[in-house]
């Protein structure tokens, strides 16, 4: 298909500045999150595109994008011809139809007139939004296209010298940091970062070279409320003719939400793994507190476990020990701090200023003595509404929770619930096992559980301590090797018993037999065995039964 183009010689002069296509400038634009591309009308194709434009075109690289652009529909080619004519009047908005994965997208684009290095007219296209309302843009012909694009970004864009001295901050950068950027131009940006991260940043800058001019990393900052935030930065170095590092252009994004989510997910998986592996409740809750403290820093975490009408210490790795002892065993109620009230109300309680909140009237002196100024508590409830515990976040200064804080508390509460319910089940199982062992030990004879596979394999999964008295064998000898038990029977009886077991397994019928045995000490005894079968999901059959010593009955019969 012949491409619709117009020679630039037929286009009247337009107020379009020569666009900066040098590698440092394009590298900066390449790292922006706004999709950008330049359409060259003379060649009828994309002259350049940044990385953010590739997903819109549904292509992996610039070469593939150009191949797609060479196959535009007649409708889009007609629109490009219209663009060519309209650019003579300045920038404007229009729509561009994308067809990635056969899923059409109508995207609002700002089309800017620019002049390439040889003076030819081209279009710099910025994707502004999907299907918005749009109107004519006027009055910007005198503004540098490059500077305006950077200034318009929601990404944080700055330039700085190798020592960290800022030479440029775009409006998004200034808005993000707020008043802390006042007077910062011409000064180092390092004070915006936690002191522990500053040397790492200088080391990263020093590692830039002509061979490796781009560096991508993430680091923390501390916002005006003292809360840590995470950023991702891409640095592009500029060097002079002698190869000395002159300046760094950087594009950054706030990734706090994704970073917190990733850390929370990884930590949650570690806690669930501890629970699955049978870690005790106290150590699990302690690890959970440490995890949440790294995500919700500078918070201090604690867990109080409900015991009747009282709340008892569960975990608090960084609360003062004296404070922990003082509140251990406190009776919860309608005005008992944050945790006691949350348990009483069965809903979260956030006290942002302990010193002036009536819920802490009886405990504020204790809290203030240990520097605790705010406390948010989340009750842990079962599906039936039973309160099991309370998870709390303390702060050393008055503070109100944000939505992100509640999200972290909800995750922590769910993990506490899982840990406590697992602990309850483990305790119940342990108690049931102990009762069974006591019962089995006091029942005359042997209680056992025998497994028979469809292939006729026989093994004992459980046998009580009565095996010592009847057979002279320890339970573990029999569970580890069924032949130890079978050896106590005469050869004929052994074959008969094995055949009967397999047959009864096939018919799933009650199995009952009397047979003599010879114990390990050589004594001969008569046994009476009875068992019932049940089939388990994998097709095996479990037999639960008893073996009784009936030697006296047999002797009486004789």
Coordinates of C-alpha atoms in Angstrom, one line a residue:
X1 CA 0.0 0.0 0.0
X2 CA 1.4 3.4 -0.9
X3 CA 1.8 5.6 2.1
X4 CA 0.1 9.0 2.2
X5 CA 2.8 11.6 2.9
X6 CA 3.3 15.3 2.1
X7 CA 6.6 16.9 1.3
X8 CA 7.6 19.3 4.0
X9 CA 8.5 21.8 1.3
X10 CA 4.7 22.4 0.7
X11 CA 4.0 23.2 4.4
X12 CA 4.1 26.8 5.5
X13 CA 6.6 27.7 8.2
X14 CA 5.4 26.7 11.7
X15 CA 6.7 27.9 15.1
X16 CA 8.3 24.5 15.9
X17 CA 11.6 24.5 17.8
X18 CA 14.3 22.0 16.9
X19 CA 13.7 19.0 19.1
X20 CA 16.6 17.8 21.2
X21 CA 17.3 14.3 19.9
X22 CA 20.7 13.9 21.6
X23 CA 21.2 10.5 23.5
X24 CA 21.0 12.1 27.0
X25 CA 17.7 13.8 26.3
X26 CA 16.1 10.8 24.6
X27 CA 17.3 8.6 27.4
X28 CA 15.5 10.8 29.9
X29 CA 12.3 10.7 27.8
X30 CA 12.7 7.0 27.4
X31 CA 12.3 6.4 31.1
X32 CA 9.1 8.5 31.5
X33 CA 5.9 6.6 32.1
X34 CA 4.0 8.7 29.5
X35 CA 3.9 7.0 26.1
X36 CA 5.8 9.3 23.5
X37 CA 6.7 8.8 19.9
X38 CA 7.8 11.0 17.0
X39 CA 6.1 10.6 13.6
X40 CA 8.3 11.4 10.6
X41 CA 5.9 12.5 7.8
X42 CA 8.6 12.2 5.0
X43 CA 9.5 8.6 5.7
X44 CA 5.9 7.8 6.7
X45 CA 6.8 5.9 9.9
X46 CA 7.8 6.3 13.6
X47 CA 11.1 8.1 13.9
X48 CA 11.5 7.3 17.7
X49 CA 9.4 6.0 20.5
X50 CA 10.0 5.6 24.2
X51 CA 9.6 2.3 26.2
X52 CA 6.2 3.3 27.5
X53 CA 4.8 3.5 24.0
X54 CA 5.7 -0.1 23.1
X55 CA 2.8 -1.7 25.2
X56 CA 0.3 0.5 23.5
X57 CA 1.5 -0.7 20.1
X58 CA 1.6 -4.2 21.5
X59 CA 5.2 -4.6 20.4
X60 CA 8.4 -5.7 22.2
X61 CA 10.9 -3.3 20.6
X62 CA 11.2 -0.3 18.3
X63 CA 11.9 -2.3 15.2
X64 CA 8.7 -4.3 15.7
X65 CA 6.8 -1.0 16.3
X66 CA 8.1 0.4 13.0
X67 CA 7.0 -2.7 11.1
X68 CA 3.5 -2.3 12.6
X69 CA 3.5 1.4 11.8
X70 CA 4.3 0.5 8.1
X71 CA 1.0 -1.4 8.0
X72 CA -1.4 1.3 9.2
X73 CA -5.0 1.2 8.0
X74 CA -6.2 3.7 5.3
X75 CA -8.2 5.4 8.0
X76 CA -5.1 6.0 10.1
X77 CA -3.1 7.2 7.1
X78 CA -5.8 9.7 6.3
X79 CA -5.7 10.9 9.9
X80 CA -1.9 11.4 9.7
X81 CA -2.4 13.5 6.6
X82 CA -4.8 15.6 8.6
X83 CA -2.3 15.9 11.4
X84 CA 0.3 17.2 8.9
X85 CA -2.0 20.1 7.9
X86 CA -3.2 20.9 11.4
X87 CA 0.4 21.1 12.8
X88 CA 0.9 24.3 11.0
X89 CA -1.6 25.9 13.4
X90 CA 0.2 24.5 16.6
X91 CA -0.4 21.7 19.0
X92 CA -3.8 20.0 19.3
X93 CA -5.5 16.9 20.7
X94 CA -6.8 14.0 18.7
X95 CA -7.5 10.3 19.0
X96 CA -5.3 7.4 17.9
X97 CA -6.7 3.9 17.5
X98 CA -4.5 1.1 18.8
X99 CA -5.3 -2.6 18.1
X100 CA -3.2 -4.6 20.5
X101 CA -4.3 -8.2 20.7
X102 CA -7.4 -7.4 18.6
X103 CA -8.6 -5.2 21.5
X104 CA -9.2 -1.7 20.1
X105 CA -8.2 1.3 22.2
X106 CA -9.1 4.9 21.5
X107 CA -6.4 7.0 23.1
X108 CA -6.4 10.8 23.5
X109 CA -3.1 12.1 22.3
X110 CA -1.5 15.5 22.3
X111 CA 0.1 16.2 18.9
X112 CA 3.0 18.7 19.1
X113 CA 4.8 20.2 16.1
X114 CA 8.5 19.8 16.3
X115 CA 11.4 20.3 13.9
X116 CA 13.9 17.5 13.4
X117 CA 17.6 18.2 13.3
X118 CA 17.5 18.9 9.6
X119 CA 14.5 21.2 9.9
X120 CA 11.8 18.9 8.7
X121 CA 8.4 19.1 10.3
X122 CA 7.4 16.1 12.5
X123 CA 4.8 15.2 15.2
X124 CA 5.7 14.5 18.8
X125 CA 2.8 12.5 20.1
X126 CA 2.0 12.2 23.8
X127 CA -0.6 9.8 25.1
X128 CA -2.6 11.8 27.6
X129 CA -5.5 9.5 28.6
X130 CA -7.8 6.8 27.3
X131 CA -11.1 8.1 25.9
X132 CA -11.1 11.5 27.7
X133 CA -12.7 14.7 26.6
X134 CA -10.2 16.9 24.9
X135 CA -9.8 20.3 23.4
X136 CA -7.5 22.6 21.5
X137 CA -4.2 23.6 23.2
X138 CA -3.1 27.1 22.3
X139 CA -0.6 29.7 23.4
X140 CA 2.4 27.4 23.9
X141 CA 4.4 27.9 20.7
X142 CA 7.1 29.7 22.5
X143 CA 7.6 27.0 25.2
X144 CA 10.3 24.5 24.7
X145 CA 8.7 21.2 23.8
X146 CA 11.3 19.2 25.6
X147 CA 11.0 21.2 28.9
X148 CA 7.2 21.3 28.7
X149 CA 7.0 17.5 28.3
X150 CA 9.2 17.0 31.3
X151 CA 7.4 19.6 33.3
X152 CA 4.1 17.9 32.6
X153 CA 5.1 14.5 33.8
X154 CA 3.7 12.9 36.9
X155 CA 7.0 11.1 37.1
X156 CA 9.6 12.7 39.4
X157 CA 12.3 14.2 37.1
X158 CA 15.5 16.0 38.3
X159 CA 19.0 16.7 37.3
X160 CA 21.9 16.8 39.6
X161 CA 25.7 16.9 39.8
X162 CA 27.8 14.0 40.9
X163 CA 27.9 15.4 44.5
X164 CA 24.1 15.4 44.6
X165 CA 23.6 19.1 43.9
X166 CA 20.2 19.6 42.2
X167 CA 20.2 21.7 39.0
X168 CA 16.6 21.0 38.0
X169 CA 13.4 19.7 39.6
X170 CA 10.2 19.3 37.6
X171 CA 6.8 20.3 39.2
X172 CA 5.9 16.7 40.1
X173 CA 9.2 16.4 42.1
X174 CA 8.5 19.6 43.9
X175 CA 4.9 18.7 44.7
X176 CA 5.9 15.2 45.9
X177 CA 8.5 16.6 48.4
X178 CA 6.4 19.7 49.3
X179 CA 8.0 22.4 51.4
X180 CA 11.2 20.5 51.8
X181 CA 12.2 21.5 48.2
X182 CA 12.0 25.2 49.0
X183 CA 15.5 26.6 48.4
X184 CA 16.8 23.1 47.5
X185 CA 17.9 24.0 44.0
X186 CA 21.6 24.4 44.0
X187 CA 21.8 22.2 47.1
X188 CA 22.2 18.4 47.7
X189 CA 19.1 16.2 47.6
X190 CA 20.7 13.8 50.0
X191 CA 18.9 15.3 53.1
X192 CA 15.6 14.0 51.6
X193 CA 16.8 10.5 52.2
X194 CA 17.3 8.5 55.4
X195 CA 20.9 8.9 56.6
X196 CA 21.5 5.2 56.4
X197 CA 20.8 5.2 52.6
X198 CA 22.9 8.2 51.6
X199 CA 26.2 6.5 51.2
X200 CA 24.6 3.8 49.1
X201 CA 23.2 6.4 46.8
X202 CA 26.6 8.2 46.4
X203 CA 28.2 4.8 45.7
X204 CA 25.6 4.1 43.0
X205 CA 26.3 7.5 41.3
X206 CA 30.1 6.9 41.4
X207 CA 29.5 3.5 39.6
X208 CA 28.2 5.3 36.5
X209 CA 30.5 5.2 33.5
X210 CA 30.5 5.7 29.8
X211 CA 30.3 1.9 29.4
X212 CA 27.4 1.7 31.9
X213 CA 25.7 5.2 31.8
X214 CA 22.3 4.0 33.1
X215 CA 21.5 2.7 36.6
X216 CA 18.2 1.7 38.0
X217 CA 17.6 1.2 41.7
X218 CA 15.2 1.7 44.5
X219 CA 15.6 3.3 47.8
X220 CA 13.7 4.8 50.8
X221 CA 12.8 8.3 51.7
X222 CA 11.0 9.6 54.9
X223 CA 7.9 11.7 54.3
X224 CA 6.9 14.7 56.4
X225 CA 5.1 12.4 58.9
X226 CA 8.2 10.3 59.5
X227 CA 6.8 7.4 57.5
X228 CA 9.2 5.6 55.0
X229 CA 8.3 5.6 51.4
X230 CA 9.9 3.7 48.5
X231 CA 11.0 5.0 45.2
X232 CA 12.4 3.6 42.0
X233 CA 14.9 5.7 40.1
X234 CA 16.5 5.4 36.7
X235 CA 19.7 7.6 36.4
X236 CA 21.2 8.6 33.0
X237 CA 24.8 9.9 33.2
X238 CA 26.2 12.7 31.0
X239 CA 30.0 12.8 30.4
X240 CA 32.3 15.5 28.9
X241 CA 34.8 14.9 26.1
X242 CA 37.4 13.8 28.6
X243 CA 35.0 11.1 30.0
X244 CA 34.4 12.9 33.3
X245 CA 30.9 12.6 34.8
X246 CA 29.2 16.0 34.5
X247 CA 25.5 15.5 35.3
X248 CA 22.9 12.9 36.0
X249 CA 19.4 13.1 34.7
X250 CA 17.0 11.0 36.8
X251 CA 13.4 9.8 36.5
X252 CA 11.7 8.5 39.6
X253 CA 8.4 7.0 40.7
X254 CA 6.8 6.3 44.1
X255 CA 6.5 2.5 44.4
X256 CA 5.5 2.5 48.1
X257 CA 2.2 0.7 47.4
X258 CA 3.8 -2.1 45.3
X259 CA 6.8 -2.4 47.5
X260 CA 4.7 -2.7 50.6
X261 CA 2.4 -5.2 48.9
X262 CA 5.4 -7.3 47.8
X263 CA 7.0 -7.2 51.2
X264 CA 3.7 -8.0 52.9
X265 CA 3.1 -10.9 50.5
X266 CA 6.6 -12.4 51.0
X267 CA 6.3 -11.9 54.8
X268 CA 2.8 -13.4 54.9
X269 CA 4.1 -16.5 53.1
X270 CA 6.9 -16.9 55.6
X271 CA 4.5 -16.7 58.5
X272 CA 2.1 -19.2 56.9
X273 CA 5.1 -21.5 56.4
X274 CA 5.9 -21.2 60.1
X275 CA 2.4 -22.1 60.9
X276 CA 2.3 -25.0 58.5
X277 CA 5.5 -26.4 59.9
X278 CA 4.1 -26.4 63.4
X279 CA 6.0 -23.5 65.0
X280 CA 4.7 -22.7 68.4
X281 CA 2.2 -19.8 68.7
X282 CA 4.4 -17.4 70.7
X283 CA 7.3 -17.6 68.2
X284 CA 5.0 -17.2 65.3
X285 CA 3.3 -14.1 66.8
X286 CA 6.8 -12.7 67.6
X287 CA 7.9 -13.2 63.9
X288 CA 4.6 -11.6 62.7
X289 CA 5.2 -8.5 64.9
X290 CA 8.8 -8.1 63.5
X291 CA 7.4 -8.4 60.0
X292 CA 4.7 -5.8 60.4
X293 CA 7.2 -3.4 62.1
X294 CA 9.4 -3.5 59.0
X295 CA 6.4 -2.6 56.8
X296 CA 4.6 -0.1 59.1
X297 CA 7.7 1.5 60.5
X298 CA 8.2 3.3 62.8
X299 CA 5.4 1.4 64.5
X300 CA 5.8 -1.0 67.4
X301 CA 3.6 -4.1 67.3
X302 CA 2.0 -6.2 70.0
X303 CA -0.4 -9.1 70.3
X304 CA -2.7 -9.6 73.4
X305 CA -4.4 -13.0 73.7
X306 CA -7.9 -13.2 75.3
X307 CA -8.2 -15.5 78.3
X308 CA -11.7 -15.3 79.6
X309 CA -12.2 -11.7 80.6
X310 CA -8.6 -10.8 80.5
X311 CA -6.0 -10.0 77.9
X312 CA -2.6 -11.7 78.3
X313 CA 0.8 -11.1 76.7
X314 CA 1.2 -12.9 73.4
X315 CA 4.1 -11.1 71.6
X316 CA 5.7 -7.6 71.7
X317 CA 9.3 -7.8 70.7
X318 CA 10.0 -4.1 71.0
X319 CA 7.6 -2.8 73.6
X320 CA 9.3 -1.9 76.9
X321 CA 9.3 -5.0 79.2
X322 CA 8.0 -3.0 82.1
X323 CA 5.0 -1.8 80.1
X324 CA 4.3 -5.4 78.9
X325 CA 4.3 -6.7 82.5
X326 CA 2.0 -3.9 83.6
X327 CA -0.7 -4.6 81.0
X328 CA -0.4 -8.4 81.1
X329 CA -3.7 -9.8 82.4
X330 CA -5.7 -6.6 82.2
X331 CA -9.5 -7.0 82.1
X332 CA -10.9 -5.7 78.9
X333 CA -13.9 -3.3 78.9
X334 CA -15.5 -0.2 77.3
X335 CA -12.6 2.2 78.1
X336 CA -9.5 0.1 78.6
X337 CA -7.0 1.6 76.2
X338 CA -7.1 0.6 72.5
X339 CA -6.9 -3.2 72.8
X340 CA -9.2 -3.6 75.7
X341 CA -11.8 -1.4 74.1
X342 CA -11.4 -3.1 70.6
X343 CA -12.0 -6.5 72.2
X344 CA -15.0 -5.2 74.1
X345 CA -16.5 -3.5 71.1
X346 CA -15.4 -6.2 68.6
X347 CA -14.3 -3.6 66.1
X348 CA -11.0 -1.7 65.5
X349 CA -10.1 1.2 67.7
X350 CA -7.6 3.9 66.7
X351 CA -6.4 6.3 69.3
X352 CA -4.2 8.9 67.6
X353 CA -3.4 10.9 70.8
X354 CA -3.2 8.7 74.0
X355 CA -2.6 11.7 76.2
X356 CA -5.9 13.3 75.3
X357 CA -8.2 10.3 74.7
X358 CA -10.7 9.2 77.4
X359 CA -10.2 5.5 76.4
X360 CA -6.7 5.8 77.9
X361 CA -7.7 7.8 81.0
X362 CA -6.6 5.0 83.4
X363 CA -3.5 4.1 81.4
X364 CA -2.1 7.3 79.8
X365 CA 0.4 7.8 82.6
X366 CA 1.8 4.3 82.1
X367 CA 1.9 4.8 78.3
X368 CA 3.5 8.3 78.5
X369 CA 6.2 6.9 80.9
X370 CA 7.3 4.7 78.1
X371 CA 7.0 7.3 75.3
X372 CA 3.9 5.7 73.7
X373 CA 1.7 8.4 72.1
X374 CA -0.7 6.6 69.8
X375 CA -2.1 3.1 69.6
X376 CA -4.4 1.5 66.9
X377 CA -5.9 -1.9 67.7
X378 CA -7.5 -4.5 65.6
X379 CA -9.6 -7.3 67.3
X380 CA -9.1 -10.9 66.0
X381 CA -12.5 -12.5 65.6
X382 CA -13.6 -16.0 64.5
X383 CA -16.3 -16.5 61.9
X384 CA -18.8 -17.0 64.8
X385 CA -17.8 -13.7 66.3
X386 CA -15.7 -15.0 69.2
X387 CA -12.8 -12.6 70.1
X388 CA -9.5 -14.4 70.3
X389 CA -7.0 -11.6 70.6
X390 CA -6.0 -8.0 69.6
X391 CA -3.2 -6.8 67.3
X392 CA -1.9 -3.4 68.0
X393 CA 0.4 -0.8 66.4
X394 CA 2.0 1.8 68.8
X395 CA 3.7 5.0 67.8
X396 CA 6.0 7.3 69.7
X397 CA 4.2 10.4 68.5
X398 CA 0.5 11.3 68.0
X399 CA -0.6 9.8 64.7
X400 CA -3.7 9.0 62.7
X401 CA -3.9 5.8 60.7
X402 CA -4.1 6.0 56.9
X403 CA -5.9 3.6 54.7
X404 CA -2.7 1.8 54.0
X405 CA -2.2 1.3 57.8
X406 CA -5.6 -0.4 58.0
X407 CA -4.8 -2.6 55.1
X408 CA -1.6 -3.8 56.9
X409 CA -3.6 -4.3 60.2
X410 CA -6.1 -6.4 58.3
X411 CA -3.4 -8.7 57.0
X412 CA -1.8 -9.0 60.4
X413 CA -5.2 -9.8 62.0
X414 CA -5.9 -12.6 59.5
X415 CA -2.5 -14.1 60.1
X416 CA -3.0 -13.9 63.9
X417 CA -6.4 -15.7 63.4
X418 CA -4.8 -18.4 61.3
X419 CA -2.0 -18.9 63.9
X420 CA -4.4 -19.1 66.9
X421 CA -6.9 -21.4 65.2
X422 CA -4.0 -23.7 64.1
X423 CA -2.7 -23.7 67.7
X424 CA -6.1 -24.5 68.9
X425 CA -6.4 -27.4 66.5
X426 CA -3.0 -28.7 67.4
X427 CA -3.8 -28.5 71.1
X428 CA -7.1 -30.3 70.6
X429 CA -5.4 -33.0 68.6
X430 CA -2.7 -33.4 71.2
X431 CA -5.3 -33.6 73.9
X432 CA -7.3 -36.2 71.9
X433 CA -4.1 -38.2 71.3
X434 CA -3.2 -38.2 74.9
X435 CA -6.8 -39.3 75.9
X436 CA -6.6 -42.1 73.3
X437 CA -3.2 -43.2 74.6
X438 CA -4.5 -43.3 78.1
X439 CA -7.6 -45.1 77.0
X440 CA -5.6 -47.6 74.9
X441 CA -3.1 -48.2 77.7
X442 CA -5.9 -49.1 80.2
X443 CA -7.9 -51.3 77.9
X444 CA -7.1 -55.0 78.3
X445 CA -5.3 -56.3 75.2
X446 CA -4.2 -54.4 72.1
X447 CA -5.9 -51.5 70.2
X448 CA -4.6 -51.1 66.7
X449 CA -5.0 -49.5 63.3
X450 CA -4.0 -51.6 60.3
X451 CA -3.8 -50.5 56.7
X452 CA -4.3 -52.8 53.7
X453 CA -3.6 -51.6 50.2
X454 CA -5.5 -52.8 47.0
X455 CA -2.2 -54.7 46.2
X456 CA -2.4 -56.7 49.4
X457 CA 0.3 -54.8 51.3
X458 CA -0.3 -54.9 55.1
X459 CA 1.1 -52.5 57.7
X460 CA 0.2 -51.2 61.2
X461 CA -0.1 -47.5 61.4
X462 CA -0.9 -47.6 65.2
X463 CA -0.7 -50.3 67.9
X464 CA -1.1 -49.7 71.6
X465 CA 1.4 -50.5 74.3
X466 CA -0.5 -53.7 75.1
X467 CA 1.5 -55.4 72.4
X468 CA 4.3 -55.8 74.9
X469 CA 2.2 -57.9 77.3
X470 CA 0.6 -60.2 74.6
X471 CA 3.4 -60.5 72.0
X472 CA 6.4 -59.3 73.9
X473 CA 6.9 -56.6 71.2
X474 CA 7.2 -52.9 71.5
X475 CA 4.6 -50.9 69.3
X476 CA 7.4 -49.3 67.2
X477 CA 8.7 -52.8 66.3
X478 CA 5.4 -53.7 64.8
X479 CA 4.7 -50.3 63.0
X480 CA 8.1 -50.4 61.4
X481 CA 7.9 -54.1 60.3
X482 CA 4.7 -56.1 60.2
X483 CA 6.7 -59.3 59.9
X484 CA 7.7 -58.9 63.6
X485 CA 4.1 -59.5 64.5
X486 CA 3.4 -62.1 61.9
X487 CA 6.4 -64.1 63.2
X488 CA 4.4 -64.7 66.4
X489 CA 1.9 -66.9 64.5
X490 CA 2.5 -70.5 63.3
X491 CA 3.3 -70.7 59.6
X492 CA -0.1 -72.2 58.8
X493 CA -2.0 -69.7 60.9
X494 CA 0.1 -66.8 59.4
X495 CA -0.9 -67.8 55.8
X496 CA -4.5 -68.2 56.8
X497 CA -4.6 -64.8 58.6
X498 CA -3.0 -63.0 55.7
X499 CA -5.6 -64.6 53.2
X500 CA -8.5 -63.7 55.5
X501 CA -7.3 -60.1 55.9
X502 CA -7.1 -59.6 52.1
X503 CA -10.5 -61.2 51.5
X504 CA -12.2 -59.2 54.3
X505 CA -10.7 -56.1 52.8
X506 CA -12.2 -56.8 49.4
X507 CA -15.7 -57.5 50.9
X508 CA -15.4 -54.7 53.6
X509 CA -16.9 -57.0 56.1
X510 CA -16.3 -57.4 59.9
X511 CA -13.1 -59.4 60.6
X512 CA -13.1 -61.7 63.6
X513 CA -10.8 -64.6 64.5
X514 CA -9.3 -66.6 67.3
X515 CA -5.7 -67.9 66.9
X516 CA -2.8 -69.0 69.1
X517 CA 0.4 -67.0 69.2
X518 CA 3.9 -67.5 70.6
X519 CA 5.3 -64.5 72.4
X520 CA 8.9 -63.5 72.2
X521 CA 9.6 -65.2 75.6
X522 CA 8.3 -68.5 74.1
X523 CA 5.0 -68.4 76.1
X524 CA 2.0 -69.6 74.1
X525 CA -1.3 -67.6 74.3
X526 CA -4.7 -67.6 72.6
X527 CA -5.9 -64.3 71.1
X528 CA -9.3 -63.1 70.0
X529 CA -9.2 -60.3 67.3
X530 CA -12.1 -58.2 65.9
X531 CA -11.9 -55.2 63.6
X532 CA -14.1 -53.1 61.3
X533 CA -12.9 -51.6 57.9
X534 CA -13.3 -48.2 56.3
X535 CA -12.0 -47.2 52.9
X536 CA -10.0 -43.9 52.6
X537 CA -9.9 -41.6 49.5
X538 CA -6.7 -43.2 48.0
X539 CA -8.4 -46.6 47.9
X540 CA -6.6 -48.1 50.9
X541 CA -8.6 -49.7 53.7
X542 CA -8.0 -48.9 57.4
X543 CA -8.9 -51.5 60.0
X544 CA -9.5 -50.4 63.5
X545 CA -9.7 -53.2 66.0
X546 CA -8.7 -54.9 69.3
X547 CA -6.7 -58.1 70.2
X548 CA -7.6 -59.7 73.5
X549 CA -5.8 -62.4 75.4
X550 CA -8.4 -65.2 75.8
X551 CA -6.0 -67.9 77.2
X552 CA -7.9 -68.3 80.4
X553 CA -11.2 -68.7 78.6
X554 CA -9.6 -71.4 76.3
X555 CA -8.1 -73.2 79.3
X556 CA -11.5 -73.2 81.0
X557 CA -13.1 -74.7 77.9
X558 CA -10.6 -77.5 77.9

